Amino acid sequence: MLIELKGYIERLTYYSEETGFAVVKVKVKGERELVTVVGSLVKPAAGTVLDMCGSFIEHAKFGRQFKVDSFKVSVPATENGIEKYLGSGLIDGIGPVMAKRIVKKFGKNTLDIIEKKPESLSTVSGIGKKRILMIKTAWDRQRDVRDIMVFLQSYGVSPTYAAKIFKEYKQNSIKVVSENPYRLAMDIYGIGFITSDKIAKKLGFKNDSKLRVKAGIIYVLNKLADDGHLFYFYEDLLKKSSEILEVANEIILQAIAELAVEKRVVIEDMNESIDGFIQNCKGVYLSKFYTCETQIAKRLKKLVSAGKKNISLDVGKELNRLEKKIGVCFAEKQKQAVISSLKHKVMVITGGPGTGKTTIINAIIKIYSHMNTTILLSAPTGRAAKRMVETTGHKAVTIHRLLEYSFKKGGFIKNDKKKLNCGLLIIDEASMIDTVLMHHLLKAVPLFSTLILVGDVNQLPSVGAGNVLKDIIDSGLVYVAELNEIFRQAKESLIIVNAHKINNGIIPVLKNSDSEADFYFIEQSEPEKVLDIVVKLVKERIPNKFGFDPLKDIQVLTPMHNGVVGSRNLNLKLQESLNSSKIFIKYGQNSFRINDKVMQIKNNYDKNVFNGDLGYIDTIIHEKGEIVINFEGRLISYDVSELDEIVLSYAASIHKSQGSEYPVVIIPLVLQHYILLQRNLIYTGVTRGKKLVIVVGSKKALIIGIKNNKIAKRCTYLKNRLQEG
């Protein structure tokens, strides 16, 4: 329950210029002790009067605190308050000594004098014309801050977002928000179209405002990109935009045309059949996706046609040597894949678990090393790169680190002007690479290099927009080594056997928990009971029977975010069951505790942490509104305003697990998941487990998912571009 509280700031305990988060001690009438107030308070100063709305919370370490949801600032009215305010260091040119002199001279009228007759300050000892100008400038700046905060909050902007807006636009905040509130959706992370639209409506913007409709179309295209689409068909976009924005088609038509003139979107004629879609249709792209897709096609075709140097090597003899050295007997398809890597500039190696992809990669590395070729290995995620190191013994890094992102320069250092130095580049988990990342990667690949993409095309496509690996394979432009034979040793794993059965639409072998295997199925159709079983498995049954660590070894993967066994509810229940720490920090509806398992959900180039990275909360520093997360040995600090970049990750969506591998995977499957149940989703979830996979749920839901091979079509045109002459 929200309550109102009014008082003046006695002293400032902590303040972050970066985020606006503050901890202040406030003197409140009727309270014997100073009240600790926490929240986003832009530029708080001693003596400032706060009219606050919020709630009292009991902190495990720091006791009773008042958490601010909204507030208004007013200047102090008492002489003591005015002196504290001026002496706080807030106003350039006035320190504690000077503040005392000024208040002694002008008393309660001091602030009116500074506001309306600043020249009168010259009557105070030590104040000349230069200092008066300094004081007046600083005073005006502080007044602007107060006005901006009052303005933003009057239109429903929370203090946290108000702090972000002020940080972005400074003194121009009111002007920017008044003239075009839709800019907030483009400029400030966490403020989307829906929030900016609410602000705009309060400001009097009409539904058919040009600014609103254009921003709305960009919003719709971005939402479609979240579903994997690079473009959307013109007529479909008209219909969808009209429904969401509740305006007529004619207004949408005009807005799309204006966006095209402004080069924010690209409209392209697609004069041929696209997998059954009608001919002579138009597609509408966000400009960045159009650039990325067309450049991928251009650079890939250029790389393929660059030609490869003749290799003076007896490949057959080299393969025989390798077989003896590493003690394997290559299958025919494996031999052909290795030979093809020496013939082709670009190739794809695809296949499920246990089909020998790693064996082929190792053989290729050894042969190219024998030829003194510079080799680089990379993968989209840190976990996948780490796995490459473990399986090859060769250095591997994430694609972001390979391309050396520079926050200072706002882009990758490795690009079309400064290429990678390699004769061979192998990229693992290539099904995860979205269109934007592939564009940046290909920019940096030198024409003399050989590029090998390794991945399982039957997994879910990338989280980001596009379907790059599948489009490259389907185009026929590059050589594809498709592996489908499970090798003898892999056949001993029920995880691998069942993964291939699922991929082929066959119901897997379902063992109960009393048998000895690495794949189990526990049948239970009621979601609430599935939830209870999952929590007990993580906390007790698996650690007791197999010795796995509940936090570090076990990962719950679920098809969706919402529902009883969606990731949100699972995370709350698992956190409650596994983490008893009393040290926590609240952010919105979330409560983050020491030792919580968390996931980064946004690429943060400044911190060098990327979407999907897993970590554990190491430290919480309440007086700074800061938490420190351990990402595989790297300690990364987050201010409270940045906590929208992380989520609890005791449970995660199967989509977010791509490229990762865990010792133990638990997958809840219930009929509530019906809309998302499909073969490649279940296959992806099962193939994330390395030593143990347990599916808990309805057999009917499992069968529905395995039989459903209707993969949602993503609107991409890369295959067609690669096939064009």
XYZ file of C-alpha atoms in Angstrom, residues 58-699:
642
model
C 12.160 -3.710 6.212
C 15.685 -4.346 5.007
C 17.548 -7.341 6.456
C 20.743 -5.348 7.043
C 19.754 -1.667 7.122
C 16.359 -1.925 8.780
C 13.398 0.328 8.052
C 13.550 2.269 4.767
C 11.101 4.322 2.722
C 11.163 3.290 -0.955
C 10.122 6.179 -3.207
C 7.759 5.529 -6.133
C 7.164 9.186 -7.006
C 8.040 12.553 -5.510
C 7.941 16.321 -5.879
C 10.720 18.651 -4.869
C 10.331 22.071 -3.315
C 12.889 24.451 -1.900
C 13.227 24.752 1.892
C 11.299 27.429 3.766
C 13.174 27.641 7.091
C 16.470 29.490 7.570
C 18.129 26.292 8.792
C 16.851 24.396 5.755
C 17.947 27.125 3.341
C 21.422 27.171 4.870
C 21.747 23.380 4.540
C 20.456 23.544 0.964
C 22.880 26.251 -0.174
C 25.810 24.777 1.753
C 25.363 21.263 0.320
C 27.623 21.953 -2.660
C 24.665 21.943 -5.017
C 25.159 25.579 -6.062
C 28.571 26.446 -7.549
C 30.151 29.375 -5.712
C 28.454 28.665 -2.374
C 29.943 26.465 0.349
C 28.869 26.039 4.004
C 30.652 29.234 5.165
C 29.237 31.400 2.378
C 25.760 29.869 2.837
C 25.827 30.927 6.516
C 26.771 34.528 5.543
C 24.048 34.788 2.878
C 21.277 33.400 5.117
C 22.397 35.658 7.974
C 22.001 38.637 5.609
C 18.701 37.757 3.878
C 17.048 35.221 6.201
C 13.917 33.491 4.809
C 14.056 35.748 1.726
C 17.414 34.283 0.619
C 16.069 32.081 -2.174
C 13.836 34.860 -3.538
C 16.894 37.143 -3.657
C 18.917 34.541 -5.640
C 15.950 33.964 -7.968
C 14.845 37.569 -8.577
C 17.591 39.958 -7.408
C 20.914 38.081 -7.557
C 22.834 41.378 -7.833
C 21.899 42.015 -4.141
C 24.320 39.213 -3.204
C 27.173 41.707 -3.760
C 26.351 43.152 -0.313
C 27.614 39.894 1.254
C 31.325 39.838 2.079
C 33.312 37.769 -0.445
C 30.772 37.846 -3.291
C 31.706 39.749 -6.428
C 30.288 39.900 -9.980
C 32.042 36.692 -11.113
C 30.694 34.683 -8.181
C 27.179 36.133 -8.633
C 27.158 34.907 -12.253
C 28.364 31.473 -11.121
C 25.644 31.265 -8.445
C 22.900 32.433 -10.848
C 23.901 29.891 -13.515
C 23.969 27.004 -11.010
C 20.646 28.125 -9.499
C 18.941 28.175 -12.903
C 20.310 24.694 -13.631
C 18.909 23.294 -10.382
C 15.559 24.955 -11.029
C 15.494 23.258 -14.444
C 16.136 19.879 -12.821
C 13.258 20.395 -10.377
C 10.935 21.564 -13.153
C 11.871 18.591 -15.341
C 11.227 16.064 -12.566
C 7.852 17.628 -11.716
C 6.910 17.756 -15.410
C 7.855 14.127 -16.107
C 6.160 12.733 -13.030
C 2.998 14.697 -13.747
C 2.753 12.651 -16.955
C 3.192 9.322 -15.214
C 6.942 8.860 -15.688
C 8.506 6.951 -12.775
C 11.519 8.480 -10.972
C 13.789 5.775 -12.447
C 12.800 6.609 -16.012
C 12.798 10.328 -15.228
C 16.437 9.963 -14.174
C 17.245 8.165 -17.442
C 15.431 10.840 -19.475
C 17.277 13.654 -17.688
C 20.592 11.874 -18.211
C 19.875 11.585 -21.956
C 18.447 15.050 -22.715
C 19.627 17.201 -19.754
C 18.078 20.710 -19.866
C 16.262 19.850 -23.112
C 14.196 17.100 -21.447
C 10.893 19.006 -21.280
C 11.314 20.290 -24.852
C 12.073 16.832 -26.268
C 9.276 15.043 -24.416
C 6.728 17.785 -25.219
C 7.564 17.934 -28.928
C 8.029 14.200 -29.558
C 7.515 11.787 -26.658
C 7.964 8.910 -29.118
C 11.679 9.638 -29.188
C 11.853 8.035 -25.749
C 11.126 4.630 -27.297
C 14.110 5.002 -29.631
C 16.607 6.649 -27.284
C 16.080 5.110 -23.848
C 16.302 1.415 -23.020
C 13.291 0.235 -21.026
C 10.890 2.840 -22.435
C 9.018 1.309 -25.336
C 6.240 2.528 -27.597
C 3.493 1.609 -25.103
C 4.982 3.798 -22.341
C 5.806 6.701 -24.656
C 2.290 6.453 -26.152
C 0.723 6.818 -22.689
C 2.821 9.935 -22.072
C 1.900 11.296 -25.511
C -1.827 10.838 -24.871
C -1.550 12.742 -21.573
C 0.236 15.485 -23.496
C -2.700 15.672 -25.924
C -1.318 13.809 -28.948
C -4.154 12.357 -31.041
C -4.396 8.770 -32.276
C -3.794 9.792 -35.890
C -0.835 12.070 -35.119
C 1.903 11.532 -37.732
C 4.530 11.180 -35.022
C 2.443 8.511 -33.294
C 1.635 6.511 -36.418
C 5.238 6.502 -37.669
C 6.549 5.512 -34.242
C 3.817 2.869 -34.077
C 4.837 1.302 -37.405
C 8.458 1.128 -36.227
C 7.165 -0.493 -33.025
C 5.166 -3.092 -35.006
C 8.192 -3.930 -37.189
C 10.370 -4.267 -34.087
C 7.793 -6.563 -32.469
C 7.769 -8.651 -35.644
C 11.581 -8.742 -35.518
C 11.253 -10.142 -31.968
C 9.350 -13.011 -33.619
C 12.212 -13.469 -36.086
C 10.927 -11.540 -39.122
C 13.369 -9.380 -41.090
C 10.575 -7.811 -43.113
C 6.802 -8.032 -43.287
C 4.595 -8.128 -46.326
C 3.162 -4.720 -47.120
C -0.534 -5.647 -46.990
C -0.085 -7.641 -43.778
C 1.809 -4.751 -42.184
C -1.013 -2.361 -43.089
C -3.557 -4.634 -41.448
C -1.522 -5.327 -38.297
C -0.539 -1.647 -37.822
C -4.115 -0.495 -38.336
C -5.370 -2.954 -35.689
C -2.715 -2.051 -33.105
C -2.761 1.729 -33.644
C -6.538 1.933 -34.295
C -6.208 4.243 -37.294
C -7.337 3.963 -40.908
C -5.267 2.234 -43.611
C -4.844 5.485 -45.551
C -2.991 7.066 -42.623
C -0.756 3.989 -42.302
C -0.025 4.099 -46.062
C 1.079 7.718 -45.874
C 3.198 7.085 -42.763
C 5.022 4.126 -44.368
C 5.739 6.264 -47.420
C 7.187 9.031 -45.217
C 9.301 6.516 -43.271
C 10.683 5.253 -46.588
C 11.583 8.818 -47.661
C 13.289 9.301 -44.279
C 15.161 6.001 -44.941
C 13.934 4.485 -41.695
C 12.280 1.670 -43.634
C 12.932 0.094 -47.038
C 10.133 -1.104 -49.309
C 11.230 -3.781 -51.772
C 9.444 -5.485 -54.669
C 9.670 -9.259 -54.337
C 8.768 -10.388 -57.799
C 8.885 -14.134 -57.347
C 7.359 -16.864 -55.246
C 8.783 -17.075 -51.736
C 8.092 -20.579 -50.461
C 4.489 -20.414 -51.534
C 3.857 -16.719 -50.936
C 2.225 -14.782 -53.763
C 4.282 -13.236 -56.543
C 4.726 -9.525 -57.196
C 4.404 -8.611 -53.525
C 6.187 -5.956 -51.492
C 8.130 -6.360 -48.285
C 8.800 -3.633 -45.706
C 12.107 -3.769 -43.812
C 13.504 -1.716 -40.978
C 16.504 -0.147 -42.716
C 19.118 -1.864 -40.532
C 17.746 -5.323 -41.355
C 17.646 -4.563 -45.084
C 21.274 -3.424 -45.003
C 22.370 -6.467 -42.997
C 20.576 -9.021 -45.183
C 21.720 -7.562 -48.508
C 25.299 -7.217 -47.270
C 25.377 -10.821 -45.994
C 24.368 -12.036 -49.447
C 26.891 -9.788 -51.200
C 29.829 -10.721 -48.953
C 29.058 -14.438 -48.825
C 28.864 -14.673 -52.629
C 32.095 -12.707 -52.912
C 33.822 -15.024 -50.420
C 32.593 -18.176 -52.212
C 33.774 -16.908 -55.594
C 37.163 -15.651 -54.321
C 38.778 -18.989 -55.141
C 40.970 -21.178 -52.979
C 44.688 -21.782 -53.295
C 45.762 -25.205 -54.485
C 46.786 -27.279 -51.488
C 49.754 -29.542 -52.039
C 48.747 -32.134 -49.509
C 47.946 -35.835 -49.783
C 44.621 -35.674 -47.934
C 44.112 -39.447 -47.883
C 47.513 -39.980 -46.352
C 46.891 -37.173 -43.829
C 43.570 -38.731 -42.784
C 45.231 -42.123 -42.288
C 47.888 -40.448 -40.149
C 45.196 -38.742 -38.056
C 43.228 -41.975 -37.591
C 46.311 -43.641 -36.122
C 47.247 -40.624 -34.023
C 43.853 -40.002 -32.388
C 42.638 -43.605 -32.489
C 39.470 -43.192 -34.561
C 38.182 -44.591 -37.818
C 36.522 -41.849 -39.857
C 33.167 -42.661 -41.452
C 32.823 -41.916 -45.148
C 30.774 -38.761 -44.560
C 33.339 -37.498 -42.078
C 36.178 -38.056 -44.550
C 34.208 -36.241 -47.233
C 33.585 -33.300 -44.887
C 37.294 -32.974 -44.054
C 38.296 -33.196 -47.757
C 35.619 -30.605 -48.648
C 37.040 -28.164 -46.100
C 40.213 -28.106 -48.221
C 38.319 -27.557 -51.481
C 35.669 -24.996 -50.590
C 35.973 -21.420 -49.367
C 32.736 -21.651 -47.385
C 31.059 -24.774 -46.058
C 28.460 -25.833 -43.503
C 28.743 -28.870 -41.238
C 25.352 -29.739 -39.766
C 24.067 -32.638 -37.714
C 22.566 -33.625 -34.398
C 24.330 -34.783 -31.220
C 26.608 -37.820 -31.508
C 27.071 -37.519 -35.283
C 30.752 -36.606 -35.095
C 30.818 -32.849 -35.701
C 33.527 -32.400 -33.053
C 35.662 -35.180 -34.565
C 35.513 -33.450 -37.948
C 36.376 -30.042 -36.465
C 39.393 -31.517 -34.677
C 40.585 -33.236 -37.852
C 40.235 -30.016 -39.876
C 42.119 -28.042 -37.211
C 44.977 -30.565 -37.192
C 45.293 -30.596 -40.990
C 45.222 -26.794 -41.289
C 47.705 -26.525 -38.390
C 49.983 -28.924 -40.290
C 49.861 -26.398 -43.178
C 50.833 -23.537 -40.784
C 47.484 -21.794 -41.295
C 46.305 -19.163 -38.787
C 43.144 -20.600 -37.229
C 40.425 -18.783 -35.277
C 37.556 -20.510 -33.438
C 34.447 -18.727 -32.237
C 30.836 -19.218 -31.097
C 27.890 -16.930 -30.327
C 27.919 -17.490 -26.542
C 30.546 -17.736 -23.833
C 29.399 -21.233 -22.877
C 29.599 -22.472 -26.471
C 33.065 -20.931 -26.877
C 34.183 -22.558 -23.626
C 32.940 -25.916 -24.904
C 34.962 -25.463 -28.105
C 38.080 -24.969 -25.990
C 37.321 -28.158 -24.030
C 36.667 -30.308 -27.118
C 39.438 -28.968 -29.385
C 42.174 -27.791 -27.013
C 42.348 -24.678 -29.185
C 41.595 -21.100 -28.067
C 38.012 -20.010 -28.808
C 36.139 -16.788 -28.029
C 32.654 -15.373 -28.494
C 31.924 -13.626 -31.785
C 31.595 -10.306 -29.945
C 35.069 -10.701 -28.472
C 36.446 -11.970 -31.777
C 35.265 -8.766 -33.455
C 36.486 -6.650 -30.497
C 33.550 -4.422 -29.692
C 34.613 -0.942 -28.560
C 32.110 0.956 -26.422
C 34.139 4.126 -26.950
C 33.893 3.853 -30.740
C 30.353 2.473 -30.636
C 31.095 -0.497 -32.874
C 33.320 -3.449 -33.680
C 37.026 -2.762 -34.198
C 37.249 -5.708 -36.603
C 35.257 -4.761 -39.693
C 35.563 -4.249 -43.474
C 38.478 -1.847 -42.933
C 40.324 -3.861 -40.288
C 39.836 -7.549 -41.082
C 40.458 -10.603 -38.939
C 43.855 -12.211 -39.411
C 43.055 -15.843 -40.212
C 43.339 -18.432 -42.941
C 40.597 -20.551 -41.356
C 37.624 -19.394 -39.287
C 35.377 -22.004 -37.652
C 32.114 -20.847 -36.067
C 30.246 -23.315 -33.846
C 26.533 -23.165 -32.892
C 25.910 -21.242 -36.105
C 22.122 -21.766 -35.889
C 22.185 -19.148 -33.119
C 23.663 -16.390 -35.278
C 21.097 -13.767 -36.208
C 21.179 -11.504 -39.237
C 22.788 -8.479 -37.555
C 25.629 -10.493 -36.014
C 26.298 -12.416 -39.244
C 26.508 -9.113 -41.107
C 29.209 -7.830 -38.745
C 31.060 -11.154 -38.807
C 31.234 -11.354 -42.613
C 32.443 -7.753 -42.820
C 35.560 -8.832 -40.937
C 36.305 -12.103 -42.789
C 39.183 -11.628 -45.268
C 38.681 -12.931 -48.819
C 41.671 -15.269 -48.531
C 40.108 -17.035 -45.513
C 38.099 -20.264 -45.397
C 34.862 -20.039 -43.404
C 33.284 -23.126 -41.812
C 29.889 -22.822 -40.116
C 29.039 -25.666 -37.736
C 25.570 -26.116 -36.273
C 22.421 -28.133 -35.888
C 19.888 -26.761 -38.344
C 17.090 -28.735 -36.638
C 17.354 -26.651 -33.473
C 15.310 -23.525 -32.892
C 16.423 -20.599 -35.058
C 18.259 -17.613 -33.559
C 16.612 -15.510 -30.852
C 17.345 -12.441 -32.991
C 15.707 -11.805 -36.357
C 16.465 -14.015 -39.353
C 17.114 -17.680 -40.089
C 20.670 -17.365 -41.350
C 22.028 -20.927 -41.192
C 18.908 -22.495 -42.716
C 18.750 -19.876 -45.483
C 22.423 -20.451 -46.348
C 21.893 -24.227 -46.481
C 18.658 -23.973 -48.509
C 20.217 -21.550 -51.014
C 22.563 -24.213 -52.414
C 25.347 -21.608 -52.638
C 27.754 -23.396 -50.303
C 28.816 -26.990 -49.769
C 26.878 -28.667 -46.924
C 28.120 -31.715 -45.028
C 24.979 -33.158 -43.443
C 25.666 -35.777 -40.752
C 22.937 -38.149 -39.598
C 24.719 -41.318 -38.450
C 24.931 -41.787 -34.663
C 28.256 -43.326 -33.700
C 28.544 -46.398 -31.463
C 29.650 -44.610 -28.305
C 26.903 -41.987 -28.668
C 24.284 -44.745 -28.996
C 24.918 -45.626 -25.360
C 23.348 -42.301 -24.338
C 19.552 -42.294 -24.211
C 19.693 -38.473 -24.412
C 21.277 -38.702 -27.879
C 19.116 -41.628 -29.055
C 15.930 -39.860 -27.923
C 17.011 -36.525 -29.416
C 17.261 -38.180 -32.845
C 13.940 -39.968 -32.353
C 12.283 -36.644 -31.500
C 13.890 -34.990 -34.526
C 12.467 -37.762 -36.730
C 8.978 -37.441 -35.234
C 9.253 -40.686 -33.220
C 8.152 -40.926 -29.586
C 11.305 -41.326 -27.444
C 12.120 -44.159 -25.064
C 10.498 -43.107 -21.791
C 12.196 -44.476 -18.671
C 10.790 -43.905 -15.203
C 12.884 -42.640 -12.323
C 13.399 -46.150 -10.900
C 15.548 -47.253 -13.861
C 19.195 -46.455 -14.567
C 19.553 -44.091 -17.542
C 20.429 -40.524 -18.514
C 16.909 -39.685 -19.817
C 13.776 -39.952 -17.693
C 10.105 -39.114 -18.073
C 7.898 -38.405 -15.041
C 4.239 -38.351 -16.013
C 1.988 -35.745 -14.411
C -0.696 -33.743 -16.183
C -1.634 -31.176 -13.484
C 0.582 -28.047 -13.781
C 0.608 -27.397 -10.001
C 1.865 -30.934 -9.332
C 4.435 -30.624 -12.147
C 5.690 -27.473 -10.414
C 6.052 -29.301 -7.079
C 7.913 -32.201 -8.732
C 10.339 -29.861 -10.523
C 11.170 -28.005 -7.290
C 11.749 -31.288 -5.406
C 13.895 -32.654 -8.253
C 16.148 -29.582 -8.186
C 16.378 -29.243 -4.426
C 16.498 -32.858 -3.233
C 16.041 -35.804 -5.579
C 18.723 -35.101 -8.199
C 21.407 -33.875 -5.730
C 20.717 -36.862 -3.433
C 20.715 -39.537 -6.158
C 23.305 -38.176 -8.607
C 25.328 -35.667 -6.574
C 24.717 -32.689 -8.864
C 24.804 -29.134 -7.481
C 21.277 -27.592 -7.566
C 22.549 -24.133 -8.595
C 25.552 -24.792 -10.814
C 24.663 -28.105 -12.500
C 20.871 -28.137 -12.878
C 18.956 -25.947 -15.334
C 15.172 -25.928 -15.693
C 14.101 -25.165 -19.283
C 10.495 -24.392 -20.105
C 8.625 -23.598 -23.349
C 7.108 -20.324 -22.151
C 7.398 -17.407 -19.714
C 3.877 -17.305 -18.269
C 1.729 -19.886 -16.520
C 2.190 -22.142 -13.497
C 5.273 -23.793 -15.000
C 6.403 -20.801 -17.033
C 9.860 -19.374 -16.319
C 8.553 -16.442 -14.222
C 6.673 -18.564 -11.679
C 9.300 -21.316 -11.681
C 11.997 -18.761 -10.851
C 10.054 -17.414 -7.877
C 9.395 -20.906 -6.492
C 12.964 -22.118 -7.064
C 14.453 -18.949 -5.570
C 12.258 -19.390 -2.505
C 13.284 -23.049 -2.211
C 17.020 -22.782 -2.977
C 18.108 -19.371 -1.702
C 17.532 -18.425 1.940
C 19.727 -15.306 1.850
C 18.228 -12.363 3.732
C 20.339 -9.865 1.787
C 18.334 -8.667 -1.210
C 17.546 -5.678 -3.379
C 14.122 -5.015 -4.882
C 13.602 -3.838 -8.448
C 10.011 -3.548 -9.647
C 8.322 -6.894 -8.996
C 11.666 -8.700 -8.683
C 13.721 -9.350 -5.588
C 17.373 -10.210 -6.220
C 19.288 -12.024 -3.455
C 22.931 -12.851 -2.813
C 23.814 -16.122 -4.653
C 20.851 -15.893 -7.060
C 21.435 -17.392 -10.489
C 20.725 -14.658 -13.072
C 20.821 -14.153 -16.823
C 21.718 -11.077 -18.866
C 18.895 -10.392 -21.370
C 20.423 -7.516 -23.350
C 23.777 -7.073 -25.062
C 25.761 -4.648 -22.911
C 28.937 -3.828 -24.800
C 30.137 -1.469 -22.087
C 30.197 -4.291 -19.541
C 31.203 -6.914 -22.113
C 28.208 -9.019 -21.055
C 25.790 -10.372 -23.644
C 22.245 -11.654 -24.052
C 22.046 -15.161 -22.543
C 25.151 -14.954 -20.305
C 24.627 -16.683 -16.929
C 26.017 -15.407 -13.636
C 25.564 -15.452 -9.857
C 24.959 -12.459 -7.590
C 28.145 -12.028 -5.581
C 27.579 -8.819 -3.615
C 24.781 -6.344 -2.873
C 25.819 -2.816 -1.825
C 22.620 -1.165 -0.601
C 24.144 2.191 0.234
C 25.099 2.531 -3.447
C 22.056 0.788 -4.929
C 24.456 -1.625 -6.617
C 24.854 -5.356 -7.145
C 27.929 -7.257 -8.332
C 27.456 -10.355 -10.526
C 30.034 -13.066 -11.111
C 30.034 -14.068 -14.797
C 32.417 -17.046 -14.920
C 35.061 -15.301 -12.795
C 34.438 -11.743 -14.051
C 32.845 -9.456 -11.426
C 30.494 -6.965 -13.101
C 28.745 -4.095 -11.252
C 25.145 -3.029 -11.944
C 23.411 0.097 -10.683
C 19.806 -0.299 -9.603
C 18.576 1.388 -12.808
C 20.313 -1.319 -14.857
C 18.550 -4.224 -13.173
C 16.054 -4.404 -16.044
C 18.918 -6.046 -17.991
C 18.962 -9.147 -15.788
C 16.412 -11.787 -14.768
C 16.413 -14.725 -12.380
C 17.583 -17.843 -14.193
C 16.910 -20.872 -12.036
C 14.513 -21.513 -14.917
C 14.853 -20.150 -18.451
C 12.976 -20.443 -21.715
C 14.232 -23.106 -24.123
C 14.816 -20.311 -26.642
C 17.269 -18.617 -24.254
C 19.193 -21.886 -23.748
C 20.467 -22.084 -27.330
C 24.200 -22.549 -27.568
C 24.402 -23.594 -23.935
C 24.971 -27.027 -22.466
C 24.190 -28.031 -18.897
C 25.065 -31.175 -16.896
C 21.366 -31.602 -16.000
C 18.255 -30.317 -17.759
C 14.671 -30.546 -16.443
C 11.883 -29.784 -18.937
C 8.284 -29.292 -17.720
C 5.775 -29.997 -20.526
C 2.059 -29.441 -19.984
C -0.957 -28.791 -22.191
C -0.881 -25.141 -21.041
C 2.132 -24.883 -23.384
C -0.009 -26.041 -26.323
C 0.518 -22.959 -28.489
C 4.323 -23.363 -28.331
C 4.626 -27.152 -28.464
C 6.611 -28.074 -31.557
C 9.262 -30.586 -32.481
C 12.285 -28.304 -32.808
C 11.539 -26.705 -29.414
C 11.492 -30.069 -27.587
C 14.518 -31.248 -29.585
C 16.468 -28.105 -28.647
C 15.590 -28.501 -24.964
C 16.639 -32.162 -24.846
C 19.940 -31.536 -26.658
C 20.962 -28.958 -24.012
C 21.425 -31.764 -21.457
C 24.874 -33.323 -21.240
C 24.602 -35.962 -18.489
C 20.948 -36.092 -17.466
C 17.610 -34.997 -18.956
C 14.297 -35.291 -17.101
C 10.979 -34.415 -18.750
C 8.127 -33.845 -16.297
C 4.582 -33.511 -17.517
C 1.849 -34.765 -19.767
C 2.580 -37.568 -22.248
